Coordinates of C-alpha atoms in Angstrom, one line a residue:
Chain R
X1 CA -14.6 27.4 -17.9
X2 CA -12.0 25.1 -17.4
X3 CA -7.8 26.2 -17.4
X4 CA -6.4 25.6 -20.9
X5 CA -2.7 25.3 -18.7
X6 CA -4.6 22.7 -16.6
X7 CA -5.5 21.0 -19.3
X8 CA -1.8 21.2 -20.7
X9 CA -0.3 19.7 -17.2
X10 CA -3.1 16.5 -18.0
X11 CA -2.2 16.2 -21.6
X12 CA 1.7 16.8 -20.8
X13 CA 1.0 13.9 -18.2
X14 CA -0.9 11.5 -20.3
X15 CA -1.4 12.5 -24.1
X16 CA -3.5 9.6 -25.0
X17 CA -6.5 10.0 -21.4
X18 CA -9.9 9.8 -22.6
X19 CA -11.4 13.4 -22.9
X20 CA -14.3 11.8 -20.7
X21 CA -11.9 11.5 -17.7
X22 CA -9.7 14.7 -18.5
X23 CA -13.5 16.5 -18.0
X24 CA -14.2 14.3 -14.9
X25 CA -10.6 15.7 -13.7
X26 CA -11.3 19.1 -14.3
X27 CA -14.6 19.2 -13.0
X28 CA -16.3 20.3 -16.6
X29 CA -18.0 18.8 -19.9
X30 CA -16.6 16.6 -22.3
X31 CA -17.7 19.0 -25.0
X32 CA -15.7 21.8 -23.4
X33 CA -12.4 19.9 -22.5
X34 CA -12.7 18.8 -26.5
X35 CA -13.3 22.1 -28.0
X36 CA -10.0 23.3 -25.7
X37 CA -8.0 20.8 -27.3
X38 CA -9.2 21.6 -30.5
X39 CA -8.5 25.5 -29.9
X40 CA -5.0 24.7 -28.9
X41 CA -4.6 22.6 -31.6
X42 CA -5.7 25.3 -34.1
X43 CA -3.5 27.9 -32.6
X44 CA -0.5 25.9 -32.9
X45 CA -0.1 25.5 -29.4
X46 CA 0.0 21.7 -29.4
X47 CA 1.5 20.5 -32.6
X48 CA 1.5 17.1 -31.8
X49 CA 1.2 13.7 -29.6
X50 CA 4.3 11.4 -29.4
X51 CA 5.0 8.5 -26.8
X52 CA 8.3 8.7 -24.6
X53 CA 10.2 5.4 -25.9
X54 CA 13.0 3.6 -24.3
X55 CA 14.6 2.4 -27.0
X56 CA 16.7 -0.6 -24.7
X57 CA 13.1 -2.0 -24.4
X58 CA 12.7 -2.4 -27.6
X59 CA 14.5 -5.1 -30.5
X60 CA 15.6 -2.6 -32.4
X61 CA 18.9 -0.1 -33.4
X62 CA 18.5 3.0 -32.6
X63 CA 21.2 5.6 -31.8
X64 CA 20.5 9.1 -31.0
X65 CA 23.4 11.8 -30.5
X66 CA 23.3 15.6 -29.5
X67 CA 25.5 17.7 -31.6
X68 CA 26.9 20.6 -31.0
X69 CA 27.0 23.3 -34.1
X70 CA 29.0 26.4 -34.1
X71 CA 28.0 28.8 -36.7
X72 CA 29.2 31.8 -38.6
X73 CA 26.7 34.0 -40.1
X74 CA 27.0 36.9 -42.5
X75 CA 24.7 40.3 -42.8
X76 CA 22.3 38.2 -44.9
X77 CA 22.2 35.1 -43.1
X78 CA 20.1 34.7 -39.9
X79 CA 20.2 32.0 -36.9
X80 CA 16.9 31.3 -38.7
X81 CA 17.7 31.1 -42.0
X82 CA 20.1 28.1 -40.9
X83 CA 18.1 26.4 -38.3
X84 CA 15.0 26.3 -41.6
X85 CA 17.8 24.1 -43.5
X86 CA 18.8 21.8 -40.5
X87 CA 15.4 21.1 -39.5
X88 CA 14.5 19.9 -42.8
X89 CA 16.6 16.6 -42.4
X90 CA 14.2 13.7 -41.0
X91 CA 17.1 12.5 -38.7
X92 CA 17.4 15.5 -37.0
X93 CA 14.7 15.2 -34.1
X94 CA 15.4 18.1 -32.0
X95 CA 17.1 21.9 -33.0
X96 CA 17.4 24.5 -30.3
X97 CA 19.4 27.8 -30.4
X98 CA 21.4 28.0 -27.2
X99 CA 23.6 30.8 -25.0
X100 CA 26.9 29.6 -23.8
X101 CA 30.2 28.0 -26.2
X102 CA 27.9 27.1 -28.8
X103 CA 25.1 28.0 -30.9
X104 CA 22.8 25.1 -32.0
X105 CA 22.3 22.2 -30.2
X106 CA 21.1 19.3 -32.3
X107 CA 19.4 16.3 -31.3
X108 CA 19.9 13.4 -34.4
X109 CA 18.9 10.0 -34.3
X110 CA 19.6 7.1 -36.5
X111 CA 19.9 3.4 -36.8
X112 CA 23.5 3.0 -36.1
X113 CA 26.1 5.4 -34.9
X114 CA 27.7 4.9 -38.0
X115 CA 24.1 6.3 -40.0
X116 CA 25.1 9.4 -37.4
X117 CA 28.2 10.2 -38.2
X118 CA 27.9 10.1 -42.0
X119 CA 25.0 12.3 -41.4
X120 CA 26.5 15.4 -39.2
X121 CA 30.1 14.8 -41.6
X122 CA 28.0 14.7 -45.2
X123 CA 24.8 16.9 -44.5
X124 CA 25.7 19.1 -41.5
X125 CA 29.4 19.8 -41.3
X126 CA 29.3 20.9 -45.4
X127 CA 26.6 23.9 -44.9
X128 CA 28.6 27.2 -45.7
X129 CA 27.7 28.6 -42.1
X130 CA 29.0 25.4 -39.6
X131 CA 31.9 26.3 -38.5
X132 CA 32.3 23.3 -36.0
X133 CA 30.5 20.2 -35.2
X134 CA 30.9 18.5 -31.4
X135 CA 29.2 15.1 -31.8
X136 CA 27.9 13.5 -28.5
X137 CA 26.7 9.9 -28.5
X138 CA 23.9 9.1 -25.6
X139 CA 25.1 6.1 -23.9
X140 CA 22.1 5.5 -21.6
X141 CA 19.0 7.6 -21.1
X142 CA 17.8 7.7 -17.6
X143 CA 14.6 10.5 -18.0
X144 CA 13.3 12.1 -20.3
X145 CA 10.5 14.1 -21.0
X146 CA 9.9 13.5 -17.0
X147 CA 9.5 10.0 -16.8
X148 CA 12.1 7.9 -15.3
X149 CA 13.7 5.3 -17.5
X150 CA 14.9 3.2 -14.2
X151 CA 12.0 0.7 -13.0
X152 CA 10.5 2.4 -10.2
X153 CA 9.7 1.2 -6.6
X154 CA 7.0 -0.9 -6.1
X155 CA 3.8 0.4 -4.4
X156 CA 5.1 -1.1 -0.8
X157 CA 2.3 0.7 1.5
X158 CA 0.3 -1.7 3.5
X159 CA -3.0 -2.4 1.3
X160 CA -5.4 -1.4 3.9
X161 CA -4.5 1.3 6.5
X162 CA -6.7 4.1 8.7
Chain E
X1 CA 1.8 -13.4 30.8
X2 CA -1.0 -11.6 33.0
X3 CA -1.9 -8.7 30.6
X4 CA -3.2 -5.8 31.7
X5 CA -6.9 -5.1 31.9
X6 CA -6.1 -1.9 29.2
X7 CA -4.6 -4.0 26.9
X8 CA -7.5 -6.7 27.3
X9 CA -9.8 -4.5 26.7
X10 CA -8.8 -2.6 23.7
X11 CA -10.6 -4.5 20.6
X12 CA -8.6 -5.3 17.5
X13 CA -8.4 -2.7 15.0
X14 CA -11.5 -3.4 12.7
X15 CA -9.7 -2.8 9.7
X16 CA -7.5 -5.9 10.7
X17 CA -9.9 -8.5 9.5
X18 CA -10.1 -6.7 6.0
X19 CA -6.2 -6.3 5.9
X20 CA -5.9 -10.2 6.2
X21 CA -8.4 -10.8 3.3
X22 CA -7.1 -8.0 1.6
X23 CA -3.2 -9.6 1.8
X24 CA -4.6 -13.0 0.9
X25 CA -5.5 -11.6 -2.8
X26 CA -3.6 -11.5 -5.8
X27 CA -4.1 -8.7 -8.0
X28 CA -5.9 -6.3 -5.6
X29 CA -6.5 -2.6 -6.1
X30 CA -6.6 -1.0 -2.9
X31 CA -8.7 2.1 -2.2
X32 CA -8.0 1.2 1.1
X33 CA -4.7 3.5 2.0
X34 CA -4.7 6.1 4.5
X35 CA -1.8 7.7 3.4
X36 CA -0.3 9.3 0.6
X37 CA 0.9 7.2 -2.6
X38 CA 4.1 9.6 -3.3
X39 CA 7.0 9.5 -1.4
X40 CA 8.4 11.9 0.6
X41 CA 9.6 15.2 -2.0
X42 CA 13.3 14.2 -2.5
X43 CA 15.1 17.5 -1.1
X44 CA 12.9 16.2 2.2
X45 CA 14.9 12.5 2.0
X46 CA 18.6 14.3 0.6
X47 CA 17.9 16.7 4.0
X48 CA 17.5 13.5 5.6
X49 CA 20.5 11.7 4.2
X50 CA 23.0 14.6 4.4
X51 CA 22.1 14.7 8.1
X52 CA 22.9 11.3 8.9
X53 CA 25.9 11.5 6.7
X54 CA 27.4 14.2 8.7
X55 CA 26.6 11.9 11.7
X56 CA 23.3 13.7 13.0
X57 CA 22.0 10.8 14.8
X58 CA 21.7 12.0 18.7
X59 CA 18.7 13.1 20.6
X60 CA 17.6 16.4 20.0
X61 CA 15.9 18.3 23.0
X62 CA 12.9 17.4 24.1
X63 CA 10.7 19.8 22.5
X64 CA 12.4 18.7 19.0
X65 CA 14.9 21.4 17.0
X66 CA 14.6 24.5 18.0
X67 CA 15.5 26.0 13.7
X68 CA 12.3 23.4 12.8
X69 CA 10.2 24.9 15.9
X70 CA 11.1 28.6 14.4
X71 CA 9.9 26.8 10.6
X72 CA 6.6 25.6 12.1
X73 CA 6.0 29.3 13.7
X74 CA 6.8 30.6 9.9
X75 CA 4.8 28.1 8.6
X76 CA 1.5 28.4 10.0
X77 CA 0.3 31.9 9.9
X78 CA -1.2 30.7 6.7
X79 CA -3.8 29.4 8.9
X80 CA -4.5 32.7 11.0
X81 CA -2.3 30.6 13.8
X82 CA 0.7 32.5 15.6
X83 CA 2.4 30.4 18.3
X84 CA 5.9 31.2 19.9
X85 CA 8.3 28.5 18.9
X86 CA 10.0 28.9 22.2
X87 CA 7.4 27.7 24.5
X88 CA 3.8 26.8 22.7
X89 CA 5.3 24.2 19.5
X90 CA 6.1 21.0 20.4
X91 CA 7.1 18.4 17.8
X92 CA 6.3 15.0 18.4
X93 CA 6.4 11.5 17.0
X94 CA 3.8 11.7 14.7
X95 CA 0.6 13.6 15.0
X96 CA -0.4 10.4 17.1
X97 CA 2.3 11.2 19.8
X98 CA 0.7 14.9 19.5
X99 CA -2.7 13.5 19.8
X100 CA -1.5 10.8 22.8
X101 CA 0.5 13.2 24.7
X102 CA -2.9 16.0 24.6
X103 CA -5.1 13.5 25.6
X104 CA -2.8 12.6 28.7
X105 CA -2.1 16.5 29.3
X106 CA -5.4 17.2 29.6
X107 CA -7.9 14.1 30.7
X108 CA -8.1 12.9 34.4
X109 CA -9.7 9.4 35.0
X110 CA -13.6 9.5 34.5
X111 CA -13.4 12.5 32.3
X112 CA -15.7 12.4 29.7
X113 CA -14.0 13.3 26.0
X114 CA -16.5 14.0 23.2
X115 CA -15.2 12.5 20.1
X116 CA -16.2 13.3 16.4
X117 CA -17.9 10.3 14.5
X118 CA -16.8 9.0 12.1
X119 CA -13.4 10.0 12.9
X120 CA -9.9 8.4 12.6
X121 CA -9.9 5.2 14.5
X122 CA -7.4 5.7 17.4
X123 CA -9.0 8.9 18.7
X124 CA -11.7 6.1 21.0
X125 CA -9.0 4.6 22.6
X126 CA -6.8 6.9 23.0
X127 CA -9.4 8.8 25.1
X128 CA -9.1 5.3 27.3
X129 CA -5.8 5.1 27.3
X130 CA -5.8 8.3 29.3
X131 CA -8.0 7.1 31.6
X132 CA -11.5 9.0 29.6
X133 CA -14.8 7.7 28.3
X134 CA -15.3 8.7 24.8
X135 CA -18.8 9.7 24.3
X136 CA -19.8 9.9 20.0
X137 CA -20.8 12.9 18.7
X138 CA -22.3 11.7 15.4
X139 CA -22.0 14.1 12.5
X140 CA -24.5 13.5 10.0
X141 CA -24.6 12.5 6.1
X142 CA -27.2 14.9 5.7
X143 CA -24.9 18.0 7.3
X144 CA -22.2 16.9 5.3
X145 CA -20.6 15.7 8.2
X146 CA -20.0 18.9 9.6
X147 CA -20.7 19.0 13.5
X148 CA -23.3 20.9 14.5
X149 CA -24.1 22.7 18.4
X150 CA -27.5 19.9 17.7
X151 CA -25.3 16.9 17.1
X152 CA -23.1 17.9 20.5
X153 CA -26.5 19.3 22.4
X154 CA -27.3 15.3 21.4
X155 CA -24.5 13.7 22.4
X156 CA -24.5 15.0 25.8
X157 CA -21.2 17.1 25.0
X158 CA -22.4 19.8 27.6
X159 CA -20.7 17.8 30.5
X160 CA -17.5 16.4 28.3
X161 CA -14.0 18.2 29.2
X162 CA -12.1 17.7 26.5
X163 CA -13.7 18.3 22.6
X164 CA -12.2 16.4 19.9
X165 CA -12.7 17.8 16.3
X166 CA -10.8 16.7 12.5
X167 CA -11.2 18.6 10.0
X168 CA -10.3 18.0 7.0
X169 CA -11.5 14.8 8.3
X170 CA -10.8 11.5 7.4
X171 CA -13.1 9.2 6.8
X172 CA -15.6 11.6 5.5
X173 CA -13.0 14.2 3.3
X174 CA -15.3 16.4 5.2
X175 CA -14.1 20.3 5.7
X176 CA -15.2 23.0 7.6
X177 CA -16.1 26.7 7.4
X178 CA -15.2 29.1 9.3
X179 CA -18.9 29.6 10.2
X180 CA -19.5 25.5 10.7
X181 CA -16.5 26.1 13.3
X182 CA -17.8 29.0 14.8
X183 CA -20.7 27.0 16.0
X184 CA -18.9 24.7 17.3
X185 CA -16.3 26.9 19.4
X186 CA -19.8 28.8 20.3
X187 CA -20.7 25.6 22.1
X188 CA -17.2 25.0 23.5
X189 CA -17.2 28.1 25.2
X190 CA -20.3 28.6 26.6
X191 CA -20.0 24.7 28.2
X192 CA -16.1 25.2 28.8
X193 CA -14.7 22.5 26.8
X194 CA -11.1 22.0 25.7
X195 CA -11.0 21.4 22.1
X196 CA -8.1 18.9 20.8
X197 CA -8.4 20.1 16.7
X198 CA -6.1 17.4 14.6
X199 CA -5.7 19.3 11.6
X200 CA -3.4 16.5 9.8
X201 CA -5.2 17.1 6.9
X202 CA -5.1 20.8 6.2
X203 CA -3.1 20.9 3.9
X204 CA -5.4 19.2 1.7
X205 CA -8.4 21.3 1.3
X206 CA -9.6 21.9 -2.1
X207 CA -12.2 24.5 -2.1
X208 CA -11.4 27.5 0.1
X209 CA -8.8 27.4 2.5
X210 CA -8.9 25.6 5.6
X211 CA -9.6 26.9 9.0
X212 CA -7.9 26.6 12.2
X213 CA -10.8 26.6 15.4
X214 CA -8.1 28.0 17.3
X215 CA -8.1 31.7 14.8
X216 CA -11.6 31.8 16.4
X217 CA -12.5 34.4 19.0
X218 CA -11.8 33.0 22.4
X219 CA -10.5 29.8 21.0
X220 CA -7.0 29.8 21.1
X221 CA -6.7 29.6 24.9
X222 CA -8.9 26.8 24.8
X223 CA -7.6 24.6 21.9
X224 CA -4.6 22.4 21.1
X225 CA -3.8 22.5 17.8
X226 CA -2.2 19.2 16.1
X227 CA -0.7 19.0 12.5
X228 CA 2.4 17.5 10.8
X229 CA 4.1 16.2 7.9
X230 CA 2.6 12.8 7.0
X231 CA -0.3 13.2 4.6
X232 CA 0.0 16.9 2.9
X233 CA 4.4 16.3 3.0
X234 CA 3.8 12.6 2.0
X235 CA 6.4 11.6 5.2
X236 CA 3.8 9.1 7.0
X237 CA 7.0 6.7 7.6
X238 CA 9.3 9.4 8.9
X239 CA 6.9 9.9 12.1
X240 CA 6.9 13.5 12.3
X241 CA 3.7 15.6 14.0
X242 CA 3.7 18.7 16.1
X243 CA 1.2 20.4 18.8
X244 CA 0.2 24.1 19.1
X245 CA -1.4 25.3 22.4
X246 CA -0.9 27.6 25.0
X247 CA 2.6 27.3 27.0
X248 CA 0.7 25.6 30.0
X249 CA -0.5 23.1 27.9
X250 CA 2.5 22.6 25.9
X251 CA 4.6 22.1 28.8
X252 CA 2.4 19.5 30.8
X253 CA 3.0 17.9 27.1
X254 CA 6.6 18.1 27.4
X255 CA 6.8 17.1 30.5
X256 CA 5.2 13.7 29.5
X257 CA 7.1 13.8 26.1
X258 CA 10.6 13.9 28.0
X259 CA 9.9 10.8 29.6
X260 CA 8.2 8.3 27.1
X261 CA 9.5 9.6 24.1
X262 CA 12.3 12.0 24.8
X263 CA 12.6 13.7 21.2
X264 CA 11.2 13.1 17.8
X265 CA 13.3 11.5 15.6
X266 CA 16.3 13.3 14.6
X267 CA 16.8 12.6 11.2
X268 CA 13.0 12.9 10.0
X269 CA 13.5 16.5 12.0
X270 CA 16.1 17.6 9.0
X271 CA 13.5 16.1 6.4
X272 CA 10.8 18.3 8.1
X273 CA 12.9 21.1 8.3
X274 CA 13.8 20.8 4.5
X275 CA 9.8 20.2 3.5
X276 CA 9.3 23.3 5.5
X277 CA 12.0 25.4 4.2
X278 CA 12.0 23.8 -0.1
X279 CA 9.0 21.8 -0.1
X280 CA 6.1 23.9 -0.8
X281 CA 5.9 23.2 -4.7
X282 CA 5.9 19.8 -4.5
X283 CA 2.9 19.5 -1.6
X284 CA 1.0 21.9 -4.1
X285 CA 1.9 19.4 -7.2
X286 CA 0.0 16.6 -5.0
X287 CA -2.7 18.6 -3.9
X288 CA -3.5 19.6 -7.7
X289 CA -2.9 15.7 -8.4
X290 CA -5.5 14.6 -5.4
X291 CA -7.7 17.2 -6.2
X292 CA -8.2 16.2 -10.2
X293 CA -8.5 12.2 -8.7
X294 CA -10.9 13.7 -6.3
X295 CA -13.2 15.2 -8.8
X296 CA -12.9 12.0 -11.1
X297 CA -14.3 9.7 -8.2
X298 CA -16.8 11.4 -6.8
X299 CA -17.7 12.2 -10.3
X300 CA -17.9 8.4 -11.6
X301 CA -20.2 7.5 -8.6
X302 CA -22.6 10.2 -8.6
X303 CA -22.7 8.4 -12.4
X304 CA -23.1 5.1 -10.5
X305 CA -25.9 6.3 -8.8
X306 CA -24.3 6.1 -5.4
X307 CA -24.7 9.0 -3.1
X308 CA -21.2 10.4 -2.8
X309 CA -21.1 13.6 -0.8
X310 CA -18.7 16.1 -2.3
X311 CA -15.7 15.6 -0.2
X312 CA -13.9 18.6 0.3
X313 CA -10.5 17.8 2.2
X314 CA -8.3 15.2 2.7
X315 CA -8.3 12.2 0.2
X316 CA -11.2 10.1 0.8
X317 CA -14.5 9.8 -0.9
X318 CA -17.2 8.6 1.3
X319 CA -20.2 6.9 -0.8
X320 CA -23.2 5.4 0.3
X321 CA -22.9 1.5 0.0
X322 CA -25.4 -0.2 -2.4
X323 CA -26.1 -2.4 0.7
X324 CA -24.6 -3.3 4.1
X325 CA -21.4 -1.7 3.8
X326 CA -19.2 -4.7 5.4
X327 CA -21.1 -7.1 3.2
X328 CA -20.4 -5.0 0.5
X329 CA -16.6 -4.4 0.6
X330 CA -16.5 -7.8 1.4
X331 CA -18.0 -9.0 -1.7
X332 CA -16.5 -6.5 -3.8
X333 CA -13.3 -7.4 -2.9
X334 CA -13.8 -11.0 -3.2
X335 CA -15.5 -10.5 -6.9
X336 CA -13.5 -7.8 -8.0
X337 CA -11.0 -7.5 -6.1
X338 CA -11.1 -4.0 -5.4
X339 CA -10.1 -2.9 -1.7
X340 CA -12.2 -0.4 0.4
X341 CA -12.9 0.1 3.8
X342 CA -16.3 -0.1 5.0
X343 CA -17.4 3.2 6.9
X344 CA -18.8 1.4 9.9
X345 CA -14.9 1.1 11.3
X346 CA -15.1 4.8 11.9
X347 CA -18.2 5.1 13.9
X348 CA -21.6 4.7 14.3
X349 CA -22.7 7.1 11.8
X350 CA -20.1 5.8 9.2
X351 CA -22.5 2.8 9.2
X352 CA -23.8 2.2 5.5
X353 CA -20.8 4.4 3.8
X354 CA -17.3 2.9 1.9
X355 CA -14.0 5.2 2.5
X356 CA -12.5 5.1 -0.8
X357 CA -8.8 6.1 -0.8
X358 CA -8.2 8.5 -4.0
X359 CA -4.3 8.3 -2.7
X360 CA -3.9 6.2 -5.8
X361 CA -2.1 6.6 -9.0
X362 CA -4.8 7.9 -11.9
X363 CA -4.3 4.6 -13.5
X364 CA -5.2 2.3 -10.9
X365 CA -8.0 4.7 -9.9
X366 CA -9.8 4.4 -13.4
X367 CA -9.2 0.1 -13.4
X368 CA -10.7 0.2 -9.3
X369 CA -13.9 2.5 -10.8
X370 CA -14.4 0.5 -13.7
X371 CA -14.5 -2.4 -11.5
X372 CA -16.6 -1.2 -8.3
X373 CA -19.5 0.6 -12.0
X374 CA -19.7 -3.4 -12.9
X375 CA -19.8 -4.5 -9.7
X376 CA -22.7 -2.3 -8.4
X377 CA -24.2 -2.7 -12.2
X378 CA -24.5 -6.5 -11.0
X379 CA -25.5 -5.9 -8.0
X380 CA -28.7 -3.6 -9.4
X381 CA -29.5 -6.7 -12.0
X382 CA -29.3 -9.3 -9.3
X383 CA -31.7 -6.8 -7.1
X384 CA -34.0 -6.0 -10.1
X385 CA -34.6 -9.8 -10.7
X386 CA -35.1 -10.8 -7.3

């Protein structure tokens, strides 16, 4: 039986390889490396496939921004009970609870920074339980999600060596 | 110029010829690399910069640093080994230096040198250099390349000085056992041989761990021991290697050392130091990478009905060729441009076998298998209908 975190670190590396050479990889069946996938799938464990896009490749707006929210909650009102509001919004891509000066950190994207702002100021700022909102435009993205956004060196190994 | 008889009589690498053609083509995939397709793990090249920054660019003495000696000493008890970094480590230029410097230590003029085959290409004449006759002790397809007390008993090893074993091995990816080496330090004993054991490669061994000759009952006293940082570290261009032996051979090493090559290089001593010391994940993060590429290649050809031994160690693949294996590479990299090296270039017994480099990103290693599956798909039509 094949490692479902060995499959993970494939999949985590390349989402969209054939199940044919993720078995090959892993030294097992096709049929198993599927049913894994389909396992993890059902359990929750992957909820999704997305490519890593750099946006300055493509002819298009898009501005992303991470936010910080600080947040004051009463004896009804959970961490959880706030993050089930902000997640709702289809610009916000990313919500994490976080230790340190503040308490969510959001992750919004848009078309324009102005689409941004009029977001956090008319749909985040006005909940009851934001205290403060620190907006942070990216400027330039150089990794994410591991991969390097800077063109890499060329292969420069001599093609044939003992 | 009147060149010296050595130099006149040492034959061009035969890799050379396929290098030109190779060069000469657009668009090539090469399966052709002996060494590692990552680069060096970056706190191993920041060790290296913050050295030379703070102006760490003199010799260091001869038997190289004596804080990376101590690292190597900490470093290999994984392999049973246990050497004093005071008097039986010596770090070299490369495990070539190592393997130069041994051969020099320890061959006289006329002195035969049994040599593994197929085996890395310099090891031949590098015996001659020192003044030694090689003599070929074919391993077998059949044995899985392992070297048997039969294949020495063959090759007239009884009478040789001076053994020389690799394993992991490159061209094969052969391992072995400690039982496949007990045979042969069985055989080294009894006929008093001196046995010269590159390890390079040890630290890529996928099934099982690897296995020093030198752990092996009455073997250390008898055995030079080389490794270093090229292939498992991914630091082929920073030229750093090392020796393990007994002091008295580890000296007469020195003491040839000191005078053509003085030290190793400084700076690629603080990289080593730092892959020694920080490193370890990331040599485990390529060993799990060549090991899944290893599976997928051997895998695909056994699917292309070539005979592909299942390679154990280092990161080669060693298929039987459809047909004459220069022929073969030839035409495959004229028709598809795919770039292998034919198995004859390491021996006699390498003779009808490819080394396919899996030190390629997964990428380029599905587009070259794709290619070589219609190539040999051809090749079985074209047989078929004549």
């Amino acid at each position: 039986m094949a490692d479902k975190l060995e499959l993970l670190d494939l999949l985590l590396e390349d989402a969209r390889e054939s199940t044919d050479t993720i078995a090959r990889q892993l030294g097992c069946d096709e049929s198993e490396v599927e049913s894994m996938i389909a396992e993890l799938e059902g359990d929750g464990a992957i909820l999704g496939y997305q490519p890593v896009v750099d946006w300055s490749r493509v002819e298009t707006d898009h501005v992303a921004a991470e936010v910080e929210l600080n947040l004051e909650l009463d004896r009804e009102t959970k961490y959880a009970d706030v993050a089930g509001r902000i997640t709702k919004f289809d610009e916000v891509t990313a919500l994490r609870l976080v230790s340190g000066d503040y308490d969510f950190d959001v992750t919004v994207e848009g078309d324009s920074m102005r689409d941004v702002s009029m977001f956090v100021s008319e749909q985040i700022a006005p909940i009851p339980e934001v205290t403060q909102t620190v907006t942070h435009f990216v400027m330039n993205t150089y990794k994410n999600r591991g991969l390097e956004f800077i063109d890499s060196d060329d292969d420069d190994r001599l093609s044939i060596s003992p | 110029m009147k060149l010296s008889e050595r130099a006149r009589n040492t034959p061009p690498s035969g890799i050379r010829r396929f290098f030109e053609l190779a060069e000469e083509m657009d668009d090539v995939i090469s399966l052709g690399v002996g060494e590692p397709d990552f680069s060096a793990p970056w706190k191993a090249r920041a060790a290296a910069i913050h050295s030379l920054e703070r102006g760490r660019t003199s010799y260091t003495t001869n038997r190289g640093m004596l804080e990376l000696r101590e690292a190597i000493a900490d470093h290999v008890p994984r392999y049973g080994l246990d050497y004093d970094p005071e008097s039986e480590i010596l770090v070299t230029t490369g495990a070539s230096e190592a393997v130069d410097l041994a051969l020099r230590a320890l061959v006289d003029p006329g002195d035969a040198v049994a040599v593994q085959s197929p085996a890395y290409i310099s090891y031949g004449p590098g015996v001659r250099f020192s003044g030694g006759d090689p003599l070929p002790v074919s391993t077998r397809a059949e044995n899985d390349f392992v070297m048997t007390a039969d294949d020495l008993e063959r090759a007239g090893a009884a009478d040789a000085e001076v053994l020389m074993i690799c394993y992991p091995n490159n061209p094969t990816g052969a391992t072995a056992s400690a039982d496949d080496l007990a045979e042969i330090a069985a055989f080294a004993r009894e006929h008093d041989l001196t046995v010269l054991a590159d390890e390079i490669y040890a630290g890529l061994t996928y099934e099982g761990e690897h296995t020093s000759i030198a752990t092996l009952p009455g073997m250390r006293e008898r055995t030079v021991v080389i490794n270093g940082f090229s292939k498992a570290y991914a630091m082929t261009g920073l030229r750093l290697g090392y020796a393990l032996g007994p002091s008295e051979a580890v000296d007469a090493m020195n003491r040839i050392h000191q005078y053509t090559m003085l030290s190793a290089p400084t700076t690629a001593q603080y990289a080593a130091l730092e892959a020694l010391e920080a490193c370890q994940d990331d040599v485990e993060e390529m060993r799990t990478q060549y090991d899944r590429r290893r599976r997928f290649v051997i895998s695909r050809f056994q699917d292309m009905g070539l005979d592909c031994f299942k390679a154990t160690g280092a990161f080669y693949a060693f298929p039987e060729a459809p047909y004459d294996d220069e022929q073969f590479a030839e035409d495959l990299l004229q028709s598809e441009g795919v770039a292998v090296v034919p198995g004859r270039v390491f021996g006699e017994e390498g003779h009808g076998h490819l080394r396919v480099s899996y030190a390629t990103g997964m990428s380029d290693l599905k587009a070259a298998m794709n290619r070589i599956e219609r190539f040999v798909a051809e090749c079985e039509r074209g047989r078929a209908e004549t």
